[in-house]
Amino acid sequence: MTESYMKRLSFALLDAVTDKDPVVQEQVCSALCSLGELRPAEMLRACEEYLKKHDKLAHPYRAMVLRAMETVLSSHIHKLDKDTASAIILLASSEMTRTKELGCDWQQAASSVLVAVGKRFTNQVMEEVLSKFQPGLLPHCSVLQTLSSLSVSNAFGMVPFLPSVLSTMLPMLSMAKQDAMRVMFCYALQHFSESTLEYLANLDQAPDPTVRRDTFAADIFSAYDILFHQWLQTRDAKLRLAVVAALGPMSHLLPSEKLEEQLPKLLPGVLSLYKKHAETFQISKSLGQILEAAVNLGSRTLEVQLDALLAVLHSQ
């Protein structure tokens, strides 16, 4: 199959994605993915060109095309050349930030394309995403989500960027007034902490073995201060759970003396959430992570807290 034939075939399929029948839409997406299995680079270039050319194509259809691209990228990222990767990165970044609407499928699909490309072309993806993550300006929620997802999917590629990401992000926390935005910051801090812990646990395989826990300690403590002392007091249940989910892995990166100092407030603060939430899995998970960090530290505070801890856990 020549490239021009592949392009015409891809465009014919893409024209059919707007069919009113959901079954036809599904079959078109499946056919696009099959085409991508055979000739991934040509299919991806055709999709990129089509979306740029059809600027007025409605959001649901754009999301379908982006999801098909992500499927092909996930299986064939090793076959992607640098120029095609650069074009896809620019497209996905533009698609992801074209609307301020929170959490729509279209943004999610574009973010997932960036994450898939970022597994191999980390520096190029980070360069583009960080161009939309500027000091003093609240970022688009999808930019936070993408940084968060990249750290989960590619800890080795992402962690070396985290010191500069965190120093840019910290002043943004006090600027975030909407609960939905605060939730996104919590997810990012949770995943940044988890990927840092994964990186530190596998330093023998890491690209930069000089990374140390104390590289992140001061920034993580500054973020902890806002999350625990301000955001955890919210009435919004989703935000409270997002805060507690972040505090678990963050506790392992706090400076040792700060964790010891905070435990007499942190443990009762987390235990009090059991009364406020019917679904307690996340609370228990984070409590376990905080206790593990305290034990690793050799904390002298735990013995004083033991009766209160056992009473709450027994009632669970």
PDB file of C-alpha atoms in Angstrom:
ATOM      1  CA  MET A   1       0.000   0.000   0.000  1.00  0.00           C
ATOM      2  CA  THR A   2       1.460   3.355  -0.995  1.00  0.00           C
ATOM      3  CA  GLU A   3       1.369   6.230   1.458  1.00  0.00           C
ATOM      4  CA  SER A   4      -1.051   8.228  -0.709  1.00  0.00           C
ATOM      5  CA  TYR A   5      -3.422   5.226  -0.838  1.00  0.00           C
ATOM      6  CA  MET A   6      -3.151   4.839   2.959  1.00  0.00           C
ATOM      7  CA  LYS A   7      -3.946   8.508   3.391  1.00  0.00           C
ATOM      8  CA  ARG A   8      -7.015   8.320   1.122  1.00  0.00           C
ATOM      9  CA  LEU A   9      -8.224   5.192   2.911  1.00  0.00           C
ATOM     10  CA  SER A  10      -7.696   6.821   6.339  1.00  0.00           C
ATOM     11  CA  PHE A  11      -9.507   9.995   5.239  1.00  0.00           C
ATOM     12  CA  ALA A  12     -12.446   7.938   3.915  1.00  0.00           C
ATOM     13  CA  LEU A  13     -12.743   6.208   7.282  1.00  0.00           C
ATOM     14  CA  LEU A  14     -12.373   9.483   9.163  1.00  0.00           C
ATOM     15  CA  ASP A  15     -15.168  11.037   7.079  1.00  0.00           C
ATOM     16  CA  ALA A  16     -17.435   8.185   8.239  1.00  0.00           C
ATOM     17  CA  VAL A  17     -16.756   8.782  11.963  1.00  0.00           C
ATOM     18  CA  THR A  18     -19.613  11.326  12.031  1.00  0.00           C
ATOM     19  CA  ASP A  19     -22.211   8.680  11.086  1.00  0.00           C
ATOM     20  CA  LYS A  20     -25.303   8.958  13.305  1.00  0.00           C
ATOM     21  CA  ASP A  21     -25.251   5.214  14.115  1.00  0.00           C
ATOM     22  CA  PRO A  22     -23.001   4.497  17.157  1.00  0.00           C
ATOM     23  CA  VAL A  23     -22.354   0.968  15.790  1.00  0.00           C
ATOM     24  CA  VAL A  24     -20.930   2.452  12.576  1.00  0.00           C
ATOM     25  CA  GLN A  25     -18.810   4.891  14.615  1.00  0.00           C
ATOM     26  CA  GLU A  26     -17.412   1.967  16.615  1.00  0.00           C
ATOM     27  CA  GLN A  27     -16.660  -0.015  13.452  1.00  0.00           C
ATOM     28  CA  VAL A  28     -14.894   2.998  11.911  1.00  0.00           C
ATOM     29  CA  CYS A  29     -12.680   3.415  14.991  1.00  0.00           C
ATOM     30  CA  SER A  30     -11.928  -0.321  14.975  1.00  0.00           C
ATOM     31  CA  ALA A  31     -10.999  -0.142  11.265  1.00  0.00           C
ATOM     32  CA  LEU A  32      -8.722   2.850  11.938  1.00  0.00           C
ATOM     33  CA  CYS A  33      -6.959   0.900  14.703  1.00  0.00           C
ATOM     34  CA  SER A  34      -6.554  -2.108  12.357  1.00  0.00           C
ATOM     35  CA  LEU A  35      -5.046   0.209   9.743  1.00  0.00           C
ATOM     36  CA  GLY A  36      -2.737   1.543  12.437  1.00  0.00           C
ATOM     37  CA  GLU A  37      -1.598  -1.972  13.265  1.00  0.00           C
ATOM     38  CA  LEU A  38      -0.434  -2.407   9.649  1.00  0.00           C
ATOM     39  CA  ARG A  39       0.986   1.064   8.988  1.00  0.00           C
ATOM     40  CA  PRO A  40       1.117   3.010  12.276  1.00  0.00           C
ATOM     41  CA  ALA A  41       3.105   6.058  11.113  1.00  0.00           C
ATOM     42  CA  GLU A  42       0.910   6.662   8.045  1.00  0.00           C
ATOM     43  CA  MET A  43      -2.333   6.219   9.990  1.00  0.00           C
ATOM     44  CA  LEU A  44      -1.166   8.595  12.739  1.00  0.00           C
ATOM     45  CA  ARG A  45      -0.037  11.228  10.239  1.00  0.00           C
ATOM     46  CA  ALA A  46      -3.382  10.983   8.416  1.00  0.00           C
ATOM     47  CA  CYS A  47      -5.334  11.460  11.676  1.00  0.00           C
ATOM     48  CA  GLU A  48      -3.155  14.424  12.667  1.00  0.00           C
ATOM     49  CA  GLU A  49      -3.613  16.053   9.259  1.00  0.00           C
ATOM     50  CA  TYR A  50      -7.371  15.356   9.241  1.00  0.00           C
ATOM     51  CA  LEU A  51      -7.988  16.964  12.647  1.00  0.00           C
ATOM     52  CA  LYS A  52      -5.962  20.048  11.678  1.00  0.00           C
ATOM     53  CA  LYS A  53      -7.822  20.318   8.360  1.00  0.00           C
ATOM     54  CA  HIS A  54     -11.306  19.812   9.906  1.00  0.00           C
ATOM     55  CA  ASP A  55     -11.121  22.403  12.631  1.00  0.00           C
ATOM     56  CA  LYS A  56     -14.923  22.505  13.078  1.00  0.00           C
ATOM     57  CA  LEU A  57     -15.347  18.739  13.610  1.00  0.00           C
ATOM     58  CA  ALA A  58     -17.439  18.336  16.787  1.00  0.00           C
ATOM     59  CA  HIS A  59     -15.767  17.395  20.077  1.00  0.00           C
ATOM     60  CA  PRO A  60     -17.170  13.829  20.422  1.00  0.00           C
ATOM     61  CA  TYR A  61     -15.779  12.876  16.992  1.00  0.00           C
ATOM     62  CA  ARG A  62     -12.414  14.487  17.726  1.00  0.00           C
ATOM     63  CA  ALA A  63     -12.252  12.411  20.912  1.00  0.00           C
ATOM     64  CA  MET A  64     -12.930   9.201  18.922  1.00  0.00           C
ATOM     65  CA  VAL A  65     -10.075   9.953  16.511  1.00  0.00           C
ATOM     66  CA  LEU A  66      -7.712  10.791  19.376  1.00  0.00           C
ATOM     67  CA  ARG A  67      -8.622   7.552  21.184  1.00  0.00           C
ATOM     68  CA  ALA A  68      -7.845   5.557  18.023  1.00  0.00           C
ATOM     69  CA  MET A  69      -4.490   7.364  17.807  1.00  0.00           C
ATOM     70  CA  GLU A  70      -3.723   6.541  21.453  1.00  0.00           C
ATOM     71  CA  THR A  71      -4.508   2.841  20.876  1.00  0.00           C
ATOM     72  CA  VAL A  72      -2.037   2.685  17.976  1.00  0.00           C
ATOM     73  CA  LEU A  73       0.607   4.713  19.839  1.00  0.00           C
ATOM     74  CA  SER A  74       0.405   2.422  22.868  1.00  0.00           C
ATOM     75  CA  SER A  75       1.326  -0.606  20.733  1.00  0.00           C
ATOM     76  CA  HIS A  76       3.685   0.994  18.187  1.00  0.00           C
ATOM     77  CA  ILE A  77       5.464   3.894  19.870  1.00  0.00           C
ATOM     78  CA  HIS A  78       8.831   2.306  18.936  1.00  0.00           C
ATOM     79  CA  LYS A  79       7.981   2.746  15.229  1.00  0.00           C
ATOM     80  CA  LEU A  80       7.307   6.472  15.509  1.00  0.00           C
ATOM     81  CA  ASP A  81       9.841   8.869  13.970  1.00  0.00           C
ATOM     82  CA  LYS A  82      10.753  12.148  15.656  1.00  0.00           C
ATOM     83  CA  ASP A  83       9.007  14.419  13.107  1.00  0.00           C
ATOM     84  CA  THR A  84       5.684  12.547  13.331  1.00  0.00           C
ATOM     85  CA  ALA A  85       5.996  12.515  17.145  1.00  0.00           C
ATOM     86  CA  SER A  86       6.532  16.315  17.159  1.00  0.00           C
ATOM     87  CA  ALA A  87       3.455  16.893  14.953  1.00  0.00           C
ATOM     88  CA  ILE A  88       1.289  14.650  17.186  1.00  0.00           C
ATOM     89  CA  ILE A  89       2.560  16.369  20.362  1.00  0.00           C
ATOM     90  CA  LEU A  90       1.605  19.808  19.012  1.00  0.00           C
ATOM     91  CA  LEU A  91      -1.805  18.563  17.864  1.00  0.00           C
ATOM     92  CA  ALA A  92      -2.647  16.834  21.169  1.00  0.00           C
ATOM     93  CA  SER A  93      -1.478  19.820  23.225  1.00  0.00           C
ATOM     94  CA  SER A  94      -3.679  22.165  21.173  1.00  0.00           C
ATOM     95  CA  GLU A  95      -6.706  19.828  21.335  1.00  0.00           C
ATOM     96  CA  MET A  96      -6.283  19.393  25.086  1.00  0.00           C
ATOM     97  CA  THR A  97      -6.380  23.105  25.926  1.00  0.00           C
ATOM     98  CA  ARG A  98      -8.889  24.459  23.394  1.00  0.00           C
ATOM     99  CA  THR A  99     -11.756  24.541  25.891  1.00  0.00           C
ATOM    100  CA  LYS A 100     -11.855  25.514  29.583  1.00  0.00           C
ATOM    101  CA  GLU A 101     -14.566  22.915  30.257  1.00  0.00           C
ATOM    102  CA  LEU A 102     -13.407  20.613  33.049  1.00  0.00           C
ATOM    103  CA  GLY A 103     -12.885  16.903  32.502  1.00  0.00           C
ATOM    104  CA  CYS A 104     -14.532  16.342  29.119  1.00  0.00           C
ATOM    105  CA  ASP A 105     -13.765  13.195  27.061  1.00  0.00           C
ATOM    106  CA  TRP A 106     -12.072  15.231  24.349  1.00  0.00           C
ATOM    107  CA  GLN A 107      -9.480  16.696  26.756  1.00  0.00           C
ATOM    108  CA  GLN A 108      -8.937  13.289  28.366  1.00  0.00           C
ATOM    109  CA  ALA A 109      -8.323  11.670  24.960  1.00  0.00           C
ATOM    110  CA  ALA A 110      -5.818  14.370  23.942  1.00  0.00           C
ATOM    111  CA  SER A 111      -4.021  14.073  27.291  1.00  0.00           C
ATOM    112  CA  SER A 112      -3.795  10.280  26.843  1.00  0.00           C
ATOM    113  CA  VAL A 113      -2.179  10.777  23.412  1.00  0.00           C
ATOM    114  CA  LEU A 114       0.513  12.979  25.013  1.00  0.00           C
ATOM    115  CA  VAL A 115       1.115  10.395  27.746  1.00  0.00           C
ATOM    116  CA  ALA A 116       1.445   7.600  25.147  1.00  0.00           C
ATOM    117  CA  VAL A 117       3.986   9.630  23.115  1.00  0.00           C
ATOM    118  CA  GLY A 118       5.770  10.602  26.353  1.00  0.00           C
ATOM    119  CA  LYS A 119       6.722   6.999  27.088  1.00  0.00           C
ATOM    120  CA  ARG A 120       9.406   7.357  24.406  1.00  0.00           C
ATOM    121  CA  PHE A 121       9.683  11.072  23.577  1.00  0.00           C
ATOM    122  CA  THR A 122       9.650  12.352  27.174  1.00  0.00           C
ATOM    123  CA  ASN A 123      11.745  15.486  26.644  1.00  0.00           C
ATOM    124  CA  GLN A 124       9.711  16.660  23.646  1.00  0.00           C
ATOM    125  CA  VAL A 125       6.383  16.100  25.445  1.00  0.00           C
ATOM    126  CA  MET A 126       7.637  17.818  28.612  1.00  0.00           C
ATOM    127  CA  GLU A 127       8.921  20.790  26.633  1.00  0.00           C
ATOM    128  CA  GLU A 128       5.462  21.301  25.097  1.00  0.00           C
ATOM    129  CA  VAL A 129       3.492  20.685  28.324  1.00  0.00           C
ATOM    130  CA  LEU A 130       5.762  22.948  30.391  1.00  0.00           C
ATOM    131  CA  SER A 131       5.242  25.756  27.847  1.00  0.00           C
ATOM    132  CA  LYS A 132       1.631  25.738  29.176  1.00  0.00           C
ATOM    133  CA  PHE A 133       2.750  25.538  32.819  1.00  0.00           C
ATOM    134  CA  GLN A 134       4.031  29.036  33.509  1.00  0.00           C
ATOM    135  CA  PRO A 135       4.918  30.620  36.889  1.00  0.00           C
ATOM    136  CA  GLY A 136       2.222  32.843  38.345  1.00  0.00           C
ATOM    137  CA  LEU A 137      -0.604  31.539  36.118  1.00  0.00           C
ATOM    138  CA  LEU A 138      -3.048  28.773  37.030  1.00  0.00           C
ATOM    139  CA  PRO A 139      -2.566  26.031  34.416  1.00  0.00           C
ATOM    140  CA  HIS A 140      -5.297  24.367  32.369  1.00  0.00           C
ATOM    141  CA  CYS A 141      -6.579  21.384  34.399  1.00  0.00           C
ATOM    142  CA  SER A 142      -5.587  19.004  31.568  1.00  0.00           C
ATOM    143  CA  VAL A 143      -1.976  20.178  31.790  1.00  0.00           C
ATOM    144  CA  LEU A 144      -1.924  19.090  35.453  1.00  0.00           C
ATOM    145  CA  GLN A 145      -3.599  15.802  34.557  1.00  0.00           C
ATOM    146  CA  THR A 146      -1.027  15.131  31.817  1.00  0.00           C
ATOM    147  CA  LEU A 147       1.947  15.860  34.106  1.00  0.00           C
ATOM    148  CA  SER A 148       0.353  13.607  36.716  1.00  0.00           C
ATOM    149  CA  SER A 149      -0.264  10.729  34.257  1.00  0.00           C
ATOM    150  CA  LEU A 150       3.223  11.055  32.736  1.00  0.00           C
ATOM    151  CA  SER A 151       4.797  10.593  36.157  1.00  0.00           C
ATOM    152  CA  VAL A 152       2.815   7.359  36.630  1.00  0.00           C
ATOM    153  CA  SER A 153       3.527   5.920  33.169  1.00  0.00           C
ATOM    154  CA  ASN A 154       7.208   6.914  32.986  1.00  0.00           C
ATOM    155  CA  ALA A 155       8.762   7.565  36.412  1.00  0.00           C
ATOM    156  CA  PHE A 156      12.346   7.306  35.132  1.00  0.00           C
ATOM    157  CA  GLY A 157      11.699   9.884  32.409  1.00  0.00           C
ATOM    158  CA  MET A 158       9.629  12.243  34.543  1.00  0.00           C
ATOM    159  CA  VAL A 159      11.243  12.402  38.011  1.00  0.00           C
ATOM    160  CA  PRO A 160      14.320  14.412  36.856  1.00  0.00           C
ATOM    161  CA  PHE A 161      11.851  17.169  35.803  1.00  0.00           C
ATOM    162  CA  LEU A 162       9.998  17.185  39.144  1.00  0.00           C
ATOM    163  CA  PRO A 163      12.178  19.610  41.160  1.00  0.00           C
ATOM    164  CA  SER A 164      11.509  22.395  38.620  1.00  0.00           C
ATOM    165  CA  VAL A 165       7.838  21.344  38.213  1.00  0.00           C
ATOM    166  CA  LEU A 166       7.300  21.474  41.994  1.00  0.00           C
ATOM    167  CA  SER A 167       9.020  24.861  42.402  1.00  0.00           C
ATOM    168  CA  THR A 168       6.729  26.298  39.677  1.00  0.00           C
ATOM    169  CA  MET A 169       3.658  24.582  41.127  1.00  0.00           C
ATOM    170  CA  LEU A 170       3.943  25.531  44.813  1.00  0.00           C
ATOM    171  CA  PRO A 171       2.908  29.212  44.450  1.00  0.00           C
ATOM    172  CA  MET A 172      -0.057  28.051  42.322  1.00  0.00           C
ATOM    173  CA  LEU A 173      -1.585  26.142  45.271  1.00  0.00           C
ATOM    174  CA  SER A 174      -2.541  29.335  47.096  1.00  0.00           C
ATOM    175  CA  MET A 175      -3.981  30.734  43.821  1.00  0.00           C
ATOM    176  CA  ALA A 176      -6.349  27.755  43.345  1.00  0.00           C
ATOM    177  CA  LYS A 177      -9.771  28.747  44.739  1.00  0.00           C
ATOM    178  CA  GLN A 178     -12.045  26.219  42.980  1.00  0.00           C
ATOM    179  CA  ASP A 179     -12.370  22.782  44.584  1.00  0.00           C
ATOM    180  CA  ALA A 180     -12.138  21.023  41.195  1.00  0.00           C
ATOM    181  CA  MET A 181      -8.767  22.668  40.523  1.00  0.00           C
ATOM    182  CA  ARG A 182      -7.538  21.820  44.013  1.00  0.00           C
ATOM    183  CA  VAL A 183      -8.477  18.173  43.405  1.00  0.00           C
ATOM    184  CA  MET A 184      -6.278  18.177  40.271  1.00  0.00           C
ATOM    185  CA  PHE A 185      -3.346  19.584  42.259  1.00  0.00           C
ATOM    186  CA  CYS A 186      -3.842  16.841  44.885  1.00  0.00           C
ATOM    187  CA  TYR A 187      -3.843  14.118  42.208  1.00  0.00           C
ATOM    188  CA  ALA A 188      -0.648  15.599  40.756  1.00  0.00           C
ATOM    189  CA  LEU A 189       1.092  15.697  44.155  1.00  0.00           C
ATOM    190  CA  GLN A 190      -0.026  12.136  44.901  1.00  0.00           C
ATOM    191  CA  HIS A 191       1.331  10.797  41.608  1.00  0.00           C
ATOM    192  CA  PHE A 192       4.525  12.880  41.737  1.00  0.00           C
ATOM    193  CA  SER A 193       5.221  11.434  45.202  1.00  0.00           C
ATOM    194  CA  GLU A 194       4.442   7.857  44.107  1.00  0.00           C
ATOM    195  CA  SER A 195       6.698   8.091  41.045  1.00  0.00           C
ATOM    196  CA  THR A 196       9.505   9.652  43.126  1.00  0.00           C
ATOM    197  CA  LEU A 197       9.290   6.764  45.613  1.00  0.00           C
ATOM    198  CA  GLU A 198       9.359   4.277  42.713  1.00  0.00           C
ATOM    199  CA  TYR A 199      12.414   6.057  41.248  1.00  0.00           C
ATOM    200  CA  LEU A 200      14.257   6.076  44.591  1.00  0.00           C
ATOM    201  CA  ALA A 201      13.476   2.374  45.147  1.00  0.00           C
ATOM    202  CA  ASN A 202      15.111   1.524  41.791  1.00  0.00           C
ATOM    203  CA  LEU A 203      18.095   3.896  41.734  1.00  0.00           C
ATOM    204  CA  ASP A 204      20.361   1.140  40.350  1.00  0.00           C
ATOM    205  CA  GLN A 205      18.341   1.256  37.079  1.00  0.00           C
ATOM    206  CA  ALA A 206      17.624   5.018  37.098  1.00  0.00           C
ATOM    207  CA  PRO A 207      19.066   7.363  34.443  1.00  0.00           C
ATOM    208  CA  ASP A 208      20.262   9.759  37.173  1.00  0.00           C
ATOM    209  CA  PRO A 209      21.361   7.831  40.301  1.00  0.00           C
ATOM    210  CA  THR A 210      22.296  11.075  42.100  1.00  0.00           C
ATOM    211  CA  VAL A 211      18.609  11.907  42.806  1.00  0.00           C
ATOM    212  CA  ARG A 212      17.995  11.843  46.580  1.00  0.00           C
ATOM    213  CA  ARG A 213      14.909  11.970  48.808  1.00  0.00           C
ATOM    214  CA  ASP A 214      15.964  15.303  50.321  1.00  0.00           C
ATOM    215  CA  THR A 215      15.895  16.849  46.806  1.00  0.00           C
ATOM    216  CA  PHE A 216      12.089  16.951  47.193  1.00  0.00           C
ATOM    217  CA  ALA A 217      11.687  17.262  50.972  1.00  0.00           C
ATOM    218  CA  ALA A 218      11.347  21.056  51.339  1.00  0.00           C
ATOM    219  CA  ASP A 219       8.890  21.430  48.416  1.00  0.00           C
ATOM    220  CA  ILE A 220       6.779  18.468  49.532  1.00  0.00           C
ATOM    221  CA  PHE A 221       6.583  19.886  53.061  1.00  0.00           C
ATOM    222  CA  SER A 222       5.436  23.298  51.723  1.00  0.00           C
ATOM    223  CA  ALA A 223       2.690  21.531  49.731  1.00  0.00           C
ATOM    224  CA  TYR A 224       1.792  19.349  52.754  1.00  0.00           C
ATOM    225  CA  ASP A 225       1.353  22.486  54.866  1.00  0.00           C
ATOM    226  CA  ILE A 226      -1.338  23.845  52.498  1.00  0.00           C
ATOM    227  CA  LEU A 227      -3.072  20.492  51.911  1.00  0.00           C
ATOM    228  CA  PHE A 228      -3.279  19.440  55.564  1.00  0.00           C
ATOM    229  CA  HIS A 229      -3.841  22.790  57.299  1.00  0.00           C
ATOM    230  CA  GLN A 230      -6.131  24.426  54.713  1.00  0.00           C
ATOM    231  CA  TRP A 231      -7.654  22.121  52.108  1.00  0.00           C
ATOM    232  CA  LEU A 232      -8.448  19.178  54.408  1.00  0.00           C
ATOM    233  CA  GLN A 233     -10.869  21.455  56.304  1.00  0.00           C
ATOM    234  CA  THR A 234     -13.119  21.777  53.219  1.00  0.00           C
ATOM    235  CA  ARG A 235     -16.759  20.687  53.135  1.00  0.00           C
ATOM    236  CA  ASP A 236     -16.220  19.131  49.700  1.00  0.00           C
ATOM    237  CA  ALA A 237     -15.985  15.341  50.196  1.00  0.00           C
ATOM    238  CA  LYS A 238     -14.150  14.724  46.906  1.00  0.00           C
ATOM    239  CA  LEU A 239     -11.455  17.243  47.783  1.00  0.00           C
ATOM    240  CA  ARG A 240     -11.009  15.802  51.299  1.00  0.00           C
ATOM    241  CA  LEU A 241     -10.433  12.331  49.829  1.00  0.00           C
ATOM    242  CA  ALA A 242      -8.038  13.731  47.193  1.00  0.00           C
ATOM    243  CA  VAL A 243      -6.064  15.465  49.977  1.00  0.00           C
ATOM    244  CA  VAL A 244      -5.809  12.317  52.074  1.00  0.00           C
ATOM    245  CA  ALA A 245      -4.812  10.261  48.998  1.00  0.00           C
ATOM    246  CA  ALA A 246      -1.920  12.686  48.428  1.00  0.00           C
ATOM    247  CA  LEU A 247      -0.824  12.829  52.077  1.00  0.00           C
ATOM    248  CA  GLY A 248      -0.085   9.073  52.183  1.00  0.00           C
ATOM    249  CA  PRO A 249       2.799   8.964  49.662  1.00  0.00           C
ATOM    250  CA  MET A 250       3.851  12.556  50.510  1.00  0.00           C
ATOM    251  CA  SER A 251       4.532  11.484  54.112  1.00  0.00           C
ATOM    252  CA  HIS A 252       7.425   9.298  52.862  1.00  0.00           C
ATOM    253  CA  LEU A 253       9.141  12.347  51.324  1.00  0.00           C
ATOM    254  CA  LEU A 254       8.753  14.785  54.222  1.00  0.00           C
ATOM    255  CA  PRO A 255      11.937  15.726  56.122  1.00  0.00           C
ATOM    256  CA  SER A 256      12.211  13.242  59.017  1.00  0.00           C
ATOM    257  CA  GLU A 257      12.065  15.906  61.742  1.00  0.00           C
ATOM    258  CA  LYS A 258       8.997  17.503  60.096  1.00  0.00           C
ATOM    259  CA  LEU A 259       7.131  14.178  59.892  1.00  0.00           C
ATOM    260  CA  GLU A 260       7.866  13.483  63.569  1.00  0.00           C
ATOM    261  CA  GLU A 261       6.676  16.993  64.451  1.00  0.00           C
ATOM    262  CA  GLN A 262       3.457  16.634  62.383  1.00  0.00           C
ATOM    263  CA  LEU A 263       2.381  13.112  63.455  1.00  0.00           C
ATOM    264  CA  PRO A 264       0.502  14.222  66.638  1.00  0.00           C
ATOM    265  CA  LYS A 265      -1.766  16.369  64.362  1.00  0.00           C
ATOM    266  CA  LEU A 266      -1.624  14.295  61.168  1.00  0.00           C
ATOM    267  CA  LEU A 267      -2.804  10.958  62.576  1.00  0.00           C
ATOM    268  CA  PRO A 268      -5.883  12.350  64.451  1.00  0.00           C
ATOM    269  CA  GLY A 269      -6.668  14.466  61.372  1.00  0.00           C
ATOM    270  CA  VAL A 270      -6.767  11.389  59.137  1.00  0.00           C
ATOM    271  CA  LEU A 271      -8.611   9.264  61.725  1.00  0.00           C
ATOM    272  CA  SER A 272     -11.344  11.921  62.032  1.00  0.00           C
ATOM    273  CA  LEU A 273     -12.209  11.385  58.340  1.00  0.00           C
ATOM    274  CA  TYR A 274     -13.655   7.926  59.059  1.00  0.00           C
ATOM    275  CA  LYS A 275     -16.717   9.654  60.606  1.00  0.00           C
ATOM    276  CA  LYS A 276     -17.226  11.844  57.525  1.00  0.00           C
ATOM    277  CA  HIS A 277     -17.015   9.245  54.740  1.00  0.00           C
ATOM    278  CA  ALA A 278     -18.976   6.065  54.068  1.00  0.00           C
ATOM    279  CA  GLU A 279     -16.330   4.860  51.572  1.00  0.00           C
ATOM    280  CA  THR A 280     -13.156   4.531  53.649  1.00  0.00           C
ATOM    281  CA  PHE A 281     -10.721   2.596  51.438  1.00  0.00           C
ATOM    282  CA  GLN A 282      -8.633   5.653  50.506  1.00  0.00           C
ATOM    283  CA  ILE A 283      -8.462   6.804  54.137  1.00  0.00           C
ATOM    284  CA  SER A 284      -7.213   3.383  55.271  1.00  0.00           C
ATOM    285  CA  LYS A 285      -4.709   3.179  52.411  1.00  0.00           C
ATOM    286  CA  SER A 286      -3.210   6.579  53.245  1.00  0.00           C
ATOM    287  CA  LEU A 287      -3.249   5.864  56.974  1.00  0.00           C
ATOM    288  CA  GLY A 288      -1.234   2.700  56.257  1.00  0.00           C
ATOM    289  CA  GLN A 289       1.293   4.691  54.191  1.00  0.00           C
ATOM    290  CA  ILE A 290       1.656   7.336  56.936  1.00  0.00           C
ATOM    291  CA  LEU A 291       2.146   4.647  59.615  1.00  0.00           C
ATOM    292  CA  GLU A 292       4.745   2.914  57.438  1.00  0.00           C
ATOM    293  CA  ALA A 293       6.637   6.219  57.026  1.00  0.00           C
ATOM    294  CA  ALA A 294       6.469   6.756  60.814  1.00  0.00           C
ATOM    295  CA  VAL A 295       7.783   3.235  61.540  1.00  0.00           C
ATOM    296  CA  ASN A 296      10.614   3.670  58.995  1.00  0.00           C
ATOM    297  CA  LEU A 297      11.516   6.869  60.814  1.00  0.00           C
ATOM    298  CA  GLY A 298      11.562   5.091  64.200  1.00  0.00           C
ATOM    299  CA  SER A 299       8.968   7.579  65.457  1.00  0.00           C
ATOM    300  CA  ARG A 300       8.484   7.912  69.223  1.00  0.00           C
ATOM    301  CA  THR A 301       5.027   9.471  68.669  1.00  0.00           C
ATOM    302  CA  LEU A 302       3.241   6.253  67.654  1.00  0.00           C
ATOM    303  CA  GLU A 303       3.061   4.737  71.111  1.00  0.00           C
ATOM    304  CA  VAL A 304       1.117   7.753  72.436  1.00  0.00           C
ATOM    305  CA  GLN A 305      -1.321   7.474  69.484  1.00  0.00           C
ATOM    306  CA  LEU A 306      -1.798   3.698  69.742  1.00  0.00           C
ATOM    307  CA  ASP A 307      -5.014   3.601  71.803  1.00  0.00           C
ATOM    308  CA  ALA A 308      -6.796   6.126  69.563  1.00  0.00           C
ATOM    309  CA  LEU A 309      -5.588   4.305  66.439  1.00  0.00           C
ATOM    310  CA  LEU A 310      -6.755   0.880  67.631  1.00  0.00           C
ATOM    311  CA  ALA A 311     -10.133   2.206  68.786  1.00  0.00           C
ATOM    312  CA  VAL A 312     -10.902   3.728  65.365  1.00  0.00           C
ATOM    313  CA  LEU A 313      -9.541   0.765  63.404  1.00  0.00           C
ATOM    314  CA  HIS A 314     -11.445  -1.718  65.589  1.00  0.00           C
ATOM    315  CA  SER A 315     -14.726   0.043  64.758  1.00  0.00           C
ATOM    316  CA  GLN A 316     -13.887  -0.412  61.056  1.00  0.00           C
TER     317      GLN A 316
END
